[in-house]
């Protein structure tokens, strides 16, 4: 199924964003590791979080997490310290997303994990037990979720954990989010440079923990304000506050330079248009927030802002190879991108011939659908999005929210 999306002339509404998926998934793991878990308030209702909740309450021992990469990584570690034997699998794409670094690190701590099909990839069989822990070195340049997975179970290891990260650490704010939440759940985490030390200790459940709105979801509204041609366009996003632990909150600073003003109010954030700072080559290192790359790439391409974005190496192991997906789909809109060294995307601002009626393929990737839908604001005939239901992975109400603000969405 395809959606044809046509945009309104302006935007002026208030949008209740979904709860943070990143916080929800971490808090669910931390809460499950407490001896007396408490109820979590405002938990995300997206697919990824639903998978996590179901897995943590599964009594069969056979768990299918679908396309939820975060769940695969976090649960692999979590199940390693919980009694019982479990198998964990997912989609065909998931079975080709590497997990060797995490499994090797867990095995060094004493975990019993076996590959059930292909070496280094899910599905896995995990026999839970008490882990010794100790000292582990891990490549910090592959996925912060490996690091977060290890850190969250570290307090339950008999010797605790000293985790040293080598190389350039990607998505560091997500690690800070993890350690910040761990501290909220009563444990001590020491950080010195790229070494994390977690002594053996017990988690304490938090009474009435409430998950804040998702800054990742906010990024698509930043994109819409940037692309909207009406200078009076405005979107309010309640609940977003300064000082968030979410690393993707940095999207506000990036979009400030490409035409979106962020105003914090007592209730949240208001987005309005402002003059772009430059049409010259925009450079940015996305190593701290790679999930925001698709939003920024599509926005800049549609605004005619040439760019060179690096720090994107982790995009190759996401729901799809996002570097190649962006390159393929933006070529349909006459924006030929170049990929360098597996971690850099560049567009020199030159246009090529575009497809007469581009249909954006989404590659089972929710962020492809949500990043390209705002392109309708730049095209009188709108934009076609294939397999639009993929947004349920992180933002189930996305299409309803677009309709609320005046977008016309029809099945094609």
mmCIF file of C-alpha atoms in Angstrom:
data_model
loop_
_atom_site.group_PDB
_atom_site.id
_atom_site.type_symbol
_atom_site.label_atom_id
_atom_site.label_comp_id
_atom_site.label_asym_id
_atom_site.label_seq_id
_atom_site.Cartn_x
_atom_site.Cartn_y
_atom_site.Cartn_z
ATOM 1 C CA UNK A 1 0.000 0.000 0.000
ATOM 2 C CA UNK A 2 1.101 3.576 -0.720
ATOM 3 C CA UNK A 3 -0.004 6.821 0.866
ATOM 4 C CA UNK A 4 -0.332 9.962 -1.198
ATOM 5 C CA UNK A 5 0.385 12.904 1.077
ATOM 6 C CA UNK A 6 -0.560 16.474 0.226
ATOM 7 C CA UNK A 7 0.379 19.335 2.499
ATOM 8 C CA UNK A 8 -1.613 22.295 3.836
ATOM 9 C CA UNK A 9 -0.572 25.851 3.029
ATOM 10 C CA UNK A 10 0.568 26.470 6.594
ATOM 11 C CA UNK A 11 0.943 24.780 9.974
ATOM 12 C CA UNK A 12 -0.554 26.014 13.239
ATOM 13 C CA UNK A 13 -1.360 23.374 15.827
ATOM 14 C CA UNK A 14 -0.370 21.643 19.042
ATOM 15 C CA UNK A 15 0.900 18.060 18.812
ATOM 16 C CA UNK A 16 1.021 15.603 21.713
ATOM 17 C CA UNK A 17 4.180 13.652 20.942
ATOM 18 C CA UNK A 18 4.524 9.973 21.832
ATOM 19 C CA UNK A 19 6.514 9.015 24.902
ATOM 20 C CA UNK A 20 10.228 8.504 24.416
ATOM 21 C CA UNK A 21 10.971 5.052 23.025
ATOM 22 C CA UNK A 22 14.599 5.289 24.161
ATOM 23 C CA UNK A 23 13.649 6.033 27.759
ATOM 24 C CA UNK A 24 10.786 3.514 27.780
ATOM 25 C CA UNK A 25 12.952 0.625 26.597
ATOM 26 C CA UNK A 26 15.700 1.347 29.134
ATOM 27 C CA UNK A 27 13.331 1.865 32.039
ATOM 28 C CA UNK A 28 11.508 -1.381 31.255
ATOM 29 C CA UNK A 29 14.807 -3.269 31.517
ATOM 30 C CA UNK A 30 15.909 -1.465 34.693
ATOM 31 C CA UNK A 31 12.520 -1.945 36.337
ATOM 32 C CA UNK A 32 12.580 -5.665 35.475
ATOM 33 C CA UNK A 33 15.952 -5.989 37.220
ATOM 34 C CA UNK A 34 14.520 -4.607 40.485
ATOM 35 C CA UNK A 35 13.465 -7.046 43.192
ATOM 36 C CA UNK A 36 10.153 -5.187 43.544
ATOM 37 C CA UNK A 37 9.267 -3.487 40.205
ATOM 38 C CA UNK A 38 6.904 -0.514 40.129
ATOM 39 C CA UNK A 39 4.417 0.660 37.485
ATOM 40 C CA UNK A 40 5.930 2.941 34.825
ATOM 41 C CA UNK A 41 3.805 5.928 33.790
ATOM 42 C CA UNK A 42 3.334 7.153 30.183
ATOM 43 C CA UNK A 43 5.177 4.216 28.661
ATOM 44 C CA UNK A 44 5.553 4.367 24.887
ATOM 45 C CA UNK A 45 2.834 2.571 22.895
ATOM 46 C CA UNK A 46 5.012 1.971 19.818
ATOM 47 C CA UNK A 47 5.832 -1.457 18.369
ATOM 48 C CA UNK A 48 9.363 -1.582 19.799
ATOM 49 C CA UNK A 49 8.182 -0.975 23.344
ATOM 50 C CA UNK A 50 5.276 -3.382 22.942
ATOM 51 C CA UNK A 51 7.760 -6.066 21.907
ATOM 52 C CA UNK A 52 9.875 -5.340 24.981
ATOM 53 C CA UNK A 53 6.909 -5.553 27.361
ATOM 54 C CA UNK A 54 5.712 -8.819 25.828
ATOM 55 C CA UNK A 55 9.192 -10.362 25.946
ATOM 56 C CA UNK A 56 9.754 -9.443 29.580
ATOM 57 C CA UNK A 57 6.478 -11.153 30.524
ATOM 58 C CA UNK A 58 6.898 -14.165 28.224
ATOM 59 C CA UNK A 59 6.522 -17.580 29.836
ATOM 60 C CA UNK A 60 7.112 -19.725 26.753
ATOM 61 C CA UNK A 61 10.848 -19.152 26.382
ATOM 62 C CA UNK A 62 10.479 -18.509 22.627
ATOM 63 C CA UNK A 63 10.570 -14.802 21.820
ATOM 64 C CA UNK A 64 10.205 -13.079 18.445
ATOM 65 C CA UNK A 65 11.133 -9.394 18.606
ATOM 66 C CA UNK A 66 10.396 -8.718 14.940
ATOM 67 C CA UNK A 67 12.427 -5.762 13.651
ATOM 68 C CA UNK A 68 13.192 -4.242 17.084
ATOM 69 C CA UNK A 69 16.979 -3.922 17.187
ATOM 70 C CA UNK A 70 17.012 -2.228 20.582
ATOM 71 C CA UNK A 71 14.966 -5.070 22.052
ATOM 72 C CA UNK A 72 17.324 -7.668 20.562
ATOM 73 C CA UNK A 73 20.371 -6.076 22.156
ATOM 74 C CA UNK A 74 18.895 -5.120 25.509
ATOM 75 C CA UNK A 75 17.070 -8.421 25.981
ATOM 76 C CA UNK A 76 20.120 -10.484 25.018
ATOM 77 C CA UNK A 77 21.945 -8.963 27.982
ATOM 78 C CA UNK A 78 18.932 -8.948 30.288
ATOM 79 C CA UNK A 79 18.095 -12.613 29.697
ATOM 80 C CA UNK A 80 21.722 -13.532 30.363
ATOM 81 C CA UNK A 81 21.220 -12.653 34.043
ATOM 82 C CA UNK A 82 17.650 -13.962 34.446
ATOM 83 C CA UNK A 83 16.970 -17.586 35.343
ATOM 84 C CA UNK A 84 15.675 -19.796 32.563
ATOM 85 C CA UNK A 85 16.456 -20.724 28.964
ATOM 86 C CA UNK A 86 15.119 -18.560 26.160
ATOM 87 C CA UNK A 87 15.411 -18.297 22.401
ATOM 88 C CA UNK A 88 15.206 -14.893 20.774
ATOM 89 C CA UNK A 89 14.712 -14.284 17.071
ATOM 90 C CA UNK A 90 13.319 -11.681 14.681
ATOM 91 C CA UNK A 91 12.721 -10.748 11.051
ATOM 92 C CA UNK A 92 15.016 -11.794 8.213
ATOM 93 C CA UNK A 93 16.658 -8.370 8.398
ATOM 94 C CA UNK A 94 17.215 -8.910 12.135
ATOM 95 C CA UNK A 95 18.860 -12.247 11.406
ATOM 96 C CA UNK A 96 21.399 -10.336 9.328
ATOM 97 C CA UNK A 97 22.142 -7.605 11.861
ATOM 98 C CA UNK A 98 25.386 -8.503 13.670
ATOM 99 C CA UNK A 99 25.415 -9.083 17.405
ATOM 100 C CA UNK A 100 28.816 -10.742 17.825
ATOM 101 C CA UNK A 101 30.474 -7.921 19.794
ATOM 102 C CA UNK A 102 27.782 -8.001 22.445
ATOM 103 C CA UNK A 103 27.654 -11.793 22.638
ATOM 104 C CA UNK A 104 31.453 -11.998 22.944
ATOM 105 C CA UNK A 105 31.438 -9.424 25.750
ATOM 106 C CA UNK A 106 28.669 -11.258 27.592
ATOM 107 C CA UNK A 107 30.484 -14.577 27.211
ATOM 108 C CA UNK A 108 33.598 -12.985 28.743
ATOM 109 C CA UNK A 109 31.430 -12.187 31.755
ATOM 110 C CA UNK A 110 30.264 -15.796 31.969
ATOM 111 C CA UNK A 111 27.089 -15.792 29.859
ATOM 112 C CA UNK A 112 25.816 -18.940 28.095
ATOM 113 C CA UNK A 113 24.703 -17.844 24.633
ATOM 114 C CA UNK A 114 24.614 -19.925 21.447
ATOM 115 C CA UNK A 115 23.947 -18.958 17.844
ATOM 116 C CA UNK A 116 21.072 -21.061 16.549
ATOM 117 C CA UNK A 117 21.614 -20.517 12.820
ATOM 118 C CA UNK A 118 24.396 -18.293 11.473
ATOM 119 C CA UNK A 119 27.520 -17.486 13.494
ATOM 120 C CA UNK A 120 27.544 -13.918 14.837
ATOM 121 C CA UNK A 121 23.857 -13.268 14.098
ATOM 122 C CA UNK A 122 20.469 -13.951 15.716
ATOM 123 C CA UNK A 123 18.560 -16.077 16.527
ATOM 124 C CA UNK A 124 20.150 -16.837 19.906
ATOM 125 C CA UNK A 125 19.638 -19.350 22.682
ATOM 126 C CA UNK A 126 20.344 -17.827 26.094
ATOM 127 C CA UNK A 127 20.670 -19.713 29.382
ATOM 128 C CA UNK A 128 20.357 -17.223 32.217
ATOM 129 C CA UNK A 129 22.771 -17.386 35.126
ATOM 130 C CA UNK A 130 24.711 -15.218 37.553
ATOM 131 C CA UNK A 131 27.541 -13.506 35.675
ATOM 132 C CA UNK A 132 30.964 -12.802 37.119
ATOM 133 C CA UNK A 133 31.662 -9.563 35.282
ATOM 134 C CA UNK A 134 35.154 -8.120 35.552
ATOM 135 C CA UNK A 135 37.047 -6.015 33.008
ATOM 136 C CA UNK A 136 35.918 -5.768 29.362
ATOM 137 C CA UNK A 137 37.199 -3.721 26.419
ATOM 138 C CA UNK A 138 34.663 -2.948 23.709
ATOM 139 C CA UNK A 139 34.788 -1.082 20.410
ATOM 140 C CA UNK A 140 32.803 2.084 21.040
ATOM 141 C CA UNK A 141 32.384 2.822 17.344
ATOM 142 C CA UNK A 142 29.814 0.165 16.438
ATOM 143 C CA UNK A 143 26.643 0.601 18.501
ATOM 144 C CA UNK A 144 25.945 2.395 21.780
ATOM 145 C CA UNK A 145 23.180 -0.147 22.410
ATOM 146 C CA UNK A 146 25.804 -2.847 23.053
ATOM 147 C CA UNK A 147 27.318 -0.578 25.677
ATOM 148 C CA UNK A 148 23.986 0.291 27.268
ATOM 149 C CA UNK A 149 22.982 -3.383 27.339
ATOM 150 C CA UNK A 150 26.133 -4.316 29.262
ATOM 151 C CA UNK A 151 25.944 -1.370 31.640
ATOM 152 C CA UNK A 152 22.343 -2.045 32.638
ATOM 153 C CA UNK A 153 23.088 -5.588 33.834
ATOM 154 C CA UNK A 154 26.470 -4.677 35.372
ATOM 155 C CA UNK A 155 25.168 -4.086 38.932
ATOM 156 C CA UNK A 156 23.972 -7.709 39.050
ATOM 157 C CA UNK A 157 27.423 -9.128 38.221
ATOM 158 C CA UNK A 158 29.216 -10.619 41.222
ATOM 159 C CA UNK A 159 32.400 -8.640 40.514
ATOM 160 C CA UNK A 160 30.671 -5.662 38.957
ATOM 161 C CA UNK A 161 31.939 -4.392 35.623
ATOM 162 C CA UNK A 162 34.749 -2.207 34.362
ATOM 163 C CA UNK A 163 33.921 -1.396 30.749
ATOM 164 C CA UNK A 164 36.543 0.402 28.670
ATOM 165 C CA UNK A 165 35.532 1.720 25.264
ATOM 166 C CA UNK A 166 38.101 1.907 22.499
ATOM 167 C CA UNK A 167 38.095 4.169 19.457
ATOM 168 C CA UNK A 168 35.624 6.930 18.673
ATOM 169 C CA UNK A 169 32.415 6.374 20.652
ATOM 170 C CA UNK A 170 29.200 6.701 18.619
ATOM 171 C CA UNK A 171 25.898 7.909 20.078
ATOM 172 C CA UNK A 172 27.514 8.946 23.373
ATOM 173 C CA UNK A 173 24.344 10.777 24.538
ATOM 174 C CA UNK A 174 22.483 7.463 24.491
ATOM 175 C CA UNK A 175 25.078 6.035 26.875
ATOM 176 C CA UNK A 176 24.629 9.077 29.117
ATOM 177 C CA UNK A 177 20.882 8.497 28.964
ATOM 178 C CA UNK A 178 21.450 4.920 30.153
ATOM 179 C CA UNK A 179 23.761 5.841 33.022
ATOM 180 C CA UNK A 180 21.482 8.725 34.032
ATOM 181 C CA UNK A 181 18.492 6.390 34.264
ATOM 182 C CA UNK A 182 20.547 3.791 36.136
ATOM 183 C CA UNK A 183 21.343 6.418 38.750
ATOM 184 C CA UNK A 184 17.633 7.271 39.028
ATOM 185 C CA UNK A 185 17.118 3.590 39.865
ATOM 186 C CA UNK A 186 19.543 3.866 42.763
ATOM 187 C CA UNK A 187 22.866 2.536 41.495
ATOM 188 C CA UNK A 188 26.314 4.099 41.320
ATOM 189 C CA UNK A 189 28.116 4.406 37.996
ATOM 190 C CA UNK A 190 31.632 5.861 37.795
ATOM 191 C CA UNK A 191 32.827 7.432 34.553
ATOM 192 C CA UNK A 192 36.413 8.351 33.769
ATOM 193 C CA UNK A 193 37.136 9.164 30.145
ATOM 194 C CA UNK A 194 35.938 6.164 28.151
ATOM 195 C CA UNK A 195 35.899 3.795 31.120
ATOM 196 C CA UNK A 196 32.722 2.980 33.057
ATOM 197 C CA UNK A 197 32.932 1.238 36.424
ATOM 198 C CA UNK A 198 29.826 -0.277 38.007
ATOM 199 C CA UNK A 199 30.231 -2.000 41.405
ATOM 200 C CA UNK A 200 27.952 -4.924 42.362
ATOM 201 C CA UNK A 201 24.746 -3.503 43.884
ATOM 202 C CA UNK A 202 20.950 -3.653 43.778
ATOM 203 C CA UNK A 203 18.493 -1.561 41.785
ATOM 204 C CA UNK A 204 15.653 0.231 43.594
ATOM 205 C CA UNK A 205 12.397 0.713 41.682
ATOM 206 C CA UNK A 206 11.187 4.299 41.206
ATOM 207 C CA UNK A 207 7.712 5.235 42.406
ATOM 208 C CA UNK A 208 5.569 6.810 39.648
ATOM 209 C CA UNK A 209 8.379 7.101 37.088
ATOM 210 C CA UNK A 210 6.927 9.057 34.154
ATOM 211 C CA UNK A 211 8.425 8.827 30.652
ATOM 212 C CA UNK A 212 8.860 12.197 28.924
ATOM 213 C CA UNK A 213 7.894 12.925 25.276
ATOM 214 C CA UNK A 214 10.177 11.800 22.473
ATOM 215 C CA UNK A 215 12.666 14.302 21.007
ATOM 216 C CA UNK A 216 13.220 11.946 18.059
ATOM 217 C CA UNK A 217 9.544 12.312 17.143
ATOM 218 C CA UNK A 218 9.871 16.088 17.518
ATOM 219 C CA UNK A 219 12.504 16.148 14.760
ATOM 220 C CA UNK A 220 9.899 15.569 12.022
ATOM 221 C CA UNK A 221 7.990 18.663 13.154
ATOM 222 C CA UNK A 222 11.216 20.642 12.990
ATOM 223 C CA UNK A 223 11.532 19.419 9.411
ATOM 224 C CA UNK A 224 7.961 20.434 8.602
ATOM 225 C CA UNK A 225 8.447 23.955 9.930
ATOM 226 C CA UNK A 226 11.687 24.254 7.950
ATOM 227 C CA UNK A 227 9.996 23.135 4.712
ATOM 228 C CA UNK A 228 6.734 25.044 5.142
ATOM 229 C CA UNK A 229 6.688 28.088 2.858
ATOM 230 C CA UNK A 230 4.401 30.163 5.100
ATOM 231 C CA UNK A 231 6.509 32.438 7.304
ATOM 232 C CA UNK A 232 3.893 32.300 10.089
ATOM 233 C CA UNK A 233 3.974 28.499 10.446
ATOM 234 C CA UNK A 234 3.951 27.381 14.065
ATOM 235 C CA UNK A 235 3.842 24.061 15.950
ATOM 236 C CA UNK A 236 3.631 23.605 19.735
ATOM 237 C CA UNK A 237 5.015 20.442 21.338
ATOM 238 C CA UNK A 238 3.962 20.122 25.004
ATOM 239 C CA UNK A 239 6.195 18.359 27.509
ATOM 240 C CA UNK A 240 9.562 18.982 25.856
ATOM 241 C CA UNK A 241 11.745 20.717 28.393
ATOM 242 C CA UNK A 242 15.370 21.943 28.447
ATOM 243 C CA UNK A 243 17.937 19.683 30.075
ATOM 244 C CA UNK A 244 16.492 16.430 28.736
ATOM 245 C CA UNK A 245 18.643 13.305 29.012
ATOM 246 C CA UNK A 246 17.663 12.468 25.427
ATOM 247 C CA UNK A 247 20.578 13.097 23.086
ATOM 248 C CA UNK A 248 18.254 13.828 20.176
ATOM 249 C CA UNK A 249 17.275 17.068 21.917
ATOM 250 C CA UNK A 250 20.345 18.476 20.130
ATOM 251 C CA UNK A 251 18.223 18.569 16.972
ATOM 252 C CA UNK A 252 17.046 22.010 18.151
ATOM 253 C CA UNK A 253 20.542 23.484 17.770
ATOM 254 C CA UNK A 254 21.030 21.944 14.315
ATOM 255 C CA UNK A 255 17.710 23.250 12.972
ATOM 256 C CA UNK A 256 18.355 26.693 14.407
ATOM 257 C CA UNK A 257 20.849 27.133 11.579
ATOM 258 C CA UNK A 258 18.491 25.964 8.853
ATOM 259 C CA UNK A 259 15.412 27.985 9.612
ATOM 260 C CA UNK A 260 13.619 26.840 12.780
ATOM 261 C CA UNK A 261 13.464 28.784 16.042
ATOM 262 C CA UNK A 262 12.905 26.834 19.279
ATOM 263 C CA UNK A 263 11.161 28.669 22.113
ATOM 264 C CA UNK A 264 10.876 26.912 25.465
ATOM 265 C CA UNK A 265 7.735 27.792 27.395
ATOM 266 C CA UNK A 266 6.362 26.688 30.742
ATOM 267 C CA UNK A 267 4.481 23.876 28.996
ATOM 268 C CA UNK A 268 6.950 22.734 26.346
ATOM 269 C CA UNK A 269 8.343 23.944 23.019
ATOM 270 C CA UNK A 270 7.048 26.197 20.266
ATOM 271 C CA UNK A 271 8.590 25.950 16.792
ATOM 272 C CA UNK A 272 8.498 28.915 14.409
ATOM 273 C CA UNK A 273 10.296 29.907 11.224
ATOM 274 C CA UNK A 274 13.405 32.100 11.089
ATOM 275 C CA UNK A 275 15.937 33.063 8.447
ATOM 276 C CA UNK A 276 18.394 30.347 7.468
ATOM 277 C CA UNK A 277 21.913 31.232 8.548
ATOM 278 C CA UNK A 278 23.516 30.071 5.303
ATOM 279 C CA UNK A 279 23.049 28.344 1.965
ATOM 280 C CA UNK A 280 26.729 27.413 1.907
ATOM 281 C CA UNK A 281 27.995 23.880 2.573
ATOM 282 C CA UNK A 282 26.616 22.663 5.910
ATOM 283 C CA UNK A 283 28.842 20.277 7.856
ATOM 284 C CA UNK A 284 27.803 18.307 10.905
ATOM 285 C CA UNK A 285 29.025 15.266 12.827
ATOM 286 C CA UNK A 286 26.102 12.975 13.654
ATOM 287 C CA UNK A 287 28.141 10.569 15.761
ATOM 288 C CA UNK A 288 26.142 11.606 18.848
ATOM 289 C CA UNK A 289 22.684 11.421 17.250
ATOM 290 C CA UNK A 290 22.740 9.214 14.129
ATOM 291 C CA UNK A 291 18.966 8.632 14.198
ATOM 292 C CA UNK A 292 18.479 12.290 13.284
ATOM 293 C CA UNK A 293 20.523 12.033 10.081
ATOM 294 C CA UNK A 294 17.631 11.093 7.789
ATOM 295 C CA UNK A 295 15.580 14.074 8.949
ATOM 296 C CA UNK A 296 18.461 16.495 8.386
ATOM 297 C CA UNK A 297 19.531 15.002 5.043
ATOM 298 C CA UNK A 298 16.036 15.202 3.533
ATOM 299 C CA UNK A 299 15.456 18.709 4.923
ATOM 300 C CA UNK A 300 18.695 20.092 3.506
ATOM 301 C CA UNK A 301 18.144 18.446 0.133
ATOM 302 C CA UNK A 302 14.654 19.934 -0.147
ATOM 303 C CA UNK A 303 15.882 23.393 0.943
ATOM 304 C CA UNK A 304 18.784 23.280 -1.533
ATOM 305 C CA UNK A 305 21.419 23.429 1.211
ATOM 306 C CA UNK A 306 24.542 21.452 0.211
ATOM 307 C CA UNK A 307 25.920 19.348 3.045
ATOM 308 C CA UNK A 308 28.627 17.012 4.191
ATOM 309 C CA UNK A 309 27.474 14.913 7.145
ATOM 310 C CA UNK A 310 29.771 12.421 8.848
ATOM 311 C CA UNK A 311 29.664 10.184 11.915
ATOM 312 C CA UNK A 312 27.101 7.985 10.166
ATOM 313 C CA UNK A 313 28.834 4.596 10.364
ATOM 314 C CA UNK A 314 26.128 3.061 12.559
ATOM 315 C CA UNK A 315 23.460 3.759 9.912
ATOM 316 C CA UNK A 316 24.571 0.712 7.946
ATOM 317 C CA UNK A 317 23.355 -1.668 10.684
ATOM 318 C CA UNK A 318 19.987 -0.037 11.425
ATOM 319 C CA UNK A 319 16.590 -1.280 10.174
ATOM 320 C CA UNK A 320 18.117 -0.945 6.703
ATOM 321 C CA UNK A 321 21.382 0.432 5.348
ATOM 322 C CA UNK A 322 20.211 4.005 5.772
ATOM 323 C CA UNK A 323 23.117 5.483 3.812
ATOM 324 C CA UNK A 324 22.196 3.558 0.683
ATOM 325 C CA UNK A 325 18.468 4.052 1.275
ATOM 326 C CA UNK A 326 18.876 7.844 1.448
ATOM 327 C CA UNK A 327 21.092 7.828 -1.622
ATOM 328 C CA UNK A 328 18.558 5.775 -3.617
ATOM 329 C CA UNK A 329 15.435 7.692 -2.614
ATOM 330 C CA UNK A 330 16.828 11.224 -2.889
ATOM 331 C CA UNK A 331 18.087 10.408 -6.401
ATOM 332 C CA UNK A 332 14.400 10.066 -7.289
ATOM 333 C CA UNK A 333 13.982 13.718 -6.287
ATOM 334 C CA UNK A 334 16.980 14.864 -8.333
ATOM 335 C CA UNK A 335 19.454 15.047 -5.435
ATOM 336 C CA UNK A 336 22.388 12.703 -6.141
ATOM 337 C CA UNK A 337 24.195 11.921 -2.871
ATOM 338 C CA UNK A 338 27.682 10.493 -2.482
ATOM 339 C CA UNK A 339 28.681 8.049 0.261
ATOM 340 C CA UNK A 340 32.272 8.187 1.497
ATOM 341 C CA UNK A 341 34.059 5.623 3.671
ATOM 342 C CA UNK A 342 30.812 4.134 4.961
ATOM 343 C CA UNK A 343 30.319 7.045 7.367
ATOM 344 C CA UNK A 344 29.804 10.222 5.330
ATOM 345 C CA UNK A 345 27.006 11.532 3.114
ATOM 346 C CA UNK A 346 27.598 14.507 0.848
ATOM 347 C CA UNK A 347 25.481 16.538 -1.564
ATOM 348 C CA UNK A 348 27.120 19.358 -3.501
ATOM 349 C CA UNK A 349 23.848 21.110 -4.250
ATOM 350 C CA UNK A 350 23.739 20.047 -7.902
ATOM 351 C CA UNK A 351 20.425 18.720 -9.183
ATOM 352 C CA UNK A 352 19.821 15.860 -11.595
ATOM 353 C CA UNK A 353 16.696 14.755 -13.407
ATOM 354 C CA UNK A 354 14.051 13.600 -10.949
ATOM 355 C CA UNK A 355 11.447 10.896 -11.392
ATOM 356 C CA UNK A 356 8.111 12.170 -12.672
ATOM 357 C CA UNK A 357 6.216 10.573 -9.783
ATOM 358 C CA UNK A 358 8.631 9.440 -7.069
ATOM 359 C CA UNK A 359 7.388 6.750 -4.692
ATOM 360 C CA UNK A 360 9.503 6.657 -1.553
ATOM 361 C CA UNK A 361 10.470 3.129 -0.559
ATOM 362 C CA UNK A 362 10.670 2.761 3.214
ATOM 363 C CA UNK A 363 12.734 -0.460 3.529
ATOM 364 C CA UNK A 364 10.839 -1.548 6.682
ATOM 365 C CA UNK A 365 12.343 1.565 8.291
ATOM 366 C CA UNK A 366 10.046 3.887 10.225
ATOM 367 C CA UNK A 367 12.433 6.844 9.946
ATOM 368 C CA UNK A 368 12.475 6.684 6.145
ATOM 369 C CA UNK A 369 8.685 7.130 6.076
ATOM 370 C CA UNK A 370 8.631 9.945 8.628
ATOM 371 C CA UNK A 371 11.598 11.835 7.166
ATOM 372 C CA UNK A 372 10.208 11.829 3.615
ATOM 373 C CA UNK A 373 6.542 12.571 4.353
ATOM 374 C CA UNK A 374 7.235 16.310 4.978
ATOM 375 C CA UNK A 375 8.554 16.553 1.395
ATOM 376 C CA UNK A 376 4.861 17.044 0.507
ATOM 377 C CA UNK A 377 5.332 20.643 1.698
ATOM 378 C CA UNK A 378 7.685 21.192 -1.270
ATOM 379 C CA UNK A 379 5.617 19.510 -3.975
ATOM 380 C CA UNK A 380 2.252 20.663 -5.276
ATOM 381 C CA UNK A 381 1.384 17.109 -6.323
ATOM 382 C CA UNK A 382 2.373 15.736 -2.920
ATOM 383 C CA UNK A 383 4.567 12.744 -2.221
ATOM 384 C CA UNK A 384 3.967 8.992 -2.274
ATOM 385 C CA UNK A 385 5.172 6.871 0.677
ATOM 386 C CA UNK A 386 5.184 3.085 0.357
ATOM 387 C CA UNK A 387 4.414 0.771 3.289
ATOM 388 C CA UNK A 388 3.437 3.699 5.521
ATOM 389 C CA UNK A 389 2.452 1.440 8.413
ATOM 390 C CA UNK A 390 6.141 1.129 9.373
ATOM 391 C CA UNK A 391 5.757 4.272 11.513
ATOM 392 C CA UNK A 392 4.135 2.105 14.201
ATOM 393 C CA UNK A 393 7.644 1.045 15.207
ATOM 394 C CA UNK A 394 8.194 4.339 17.040
ATOM 395 C CA UNK A 395 5.388 6.853 16.326
ATOM 396 C CA UNK A 396 2.047 5.061 15.772
ATOM 397 C CA UNK A 397 0.009 8.287 15.671
ATOM 398 C CA UNK A 398 2.239 9.990 13.076
ATOM 399 C CA UNK A 399 -0.257 9.927 10.206
ATOM 400 C CA UNK A 400 -3.116 10.957 12.496
ATOM 401 C CA UNK A 401 -1.034 13.908 13.714
ATOM 402 C CA UNK A 402 -0.342 14.961 10.123
ATOM 403 C CA UNK A 403 -4.053 14.801 9.329
ATOM 404 C CA UNK A 404 -4.759 16.895 12.426
ATOM 405 C CA UNK A 405 -2.525 19.671 11.093
ATOM 406 C CA UNK A 406 -4.212 19.696 7.670
ATOM 407 C CA UNK A 407 -2.314 17.142 5.605
ATOM 408 C CA UNK A 408 -4.480 15.209 3.166
ATOM 409 C CA UNK A 409 -3.530 11.530 3.223
ATOM 410 C CA UNK A 410 -5.147 9.036 0.862
ATOM 411 C CA UNK A 411 -4.531 5.385 -0.005
ATOM 412 C CA UNK A 412 -3.155 4.786 -3.475
#
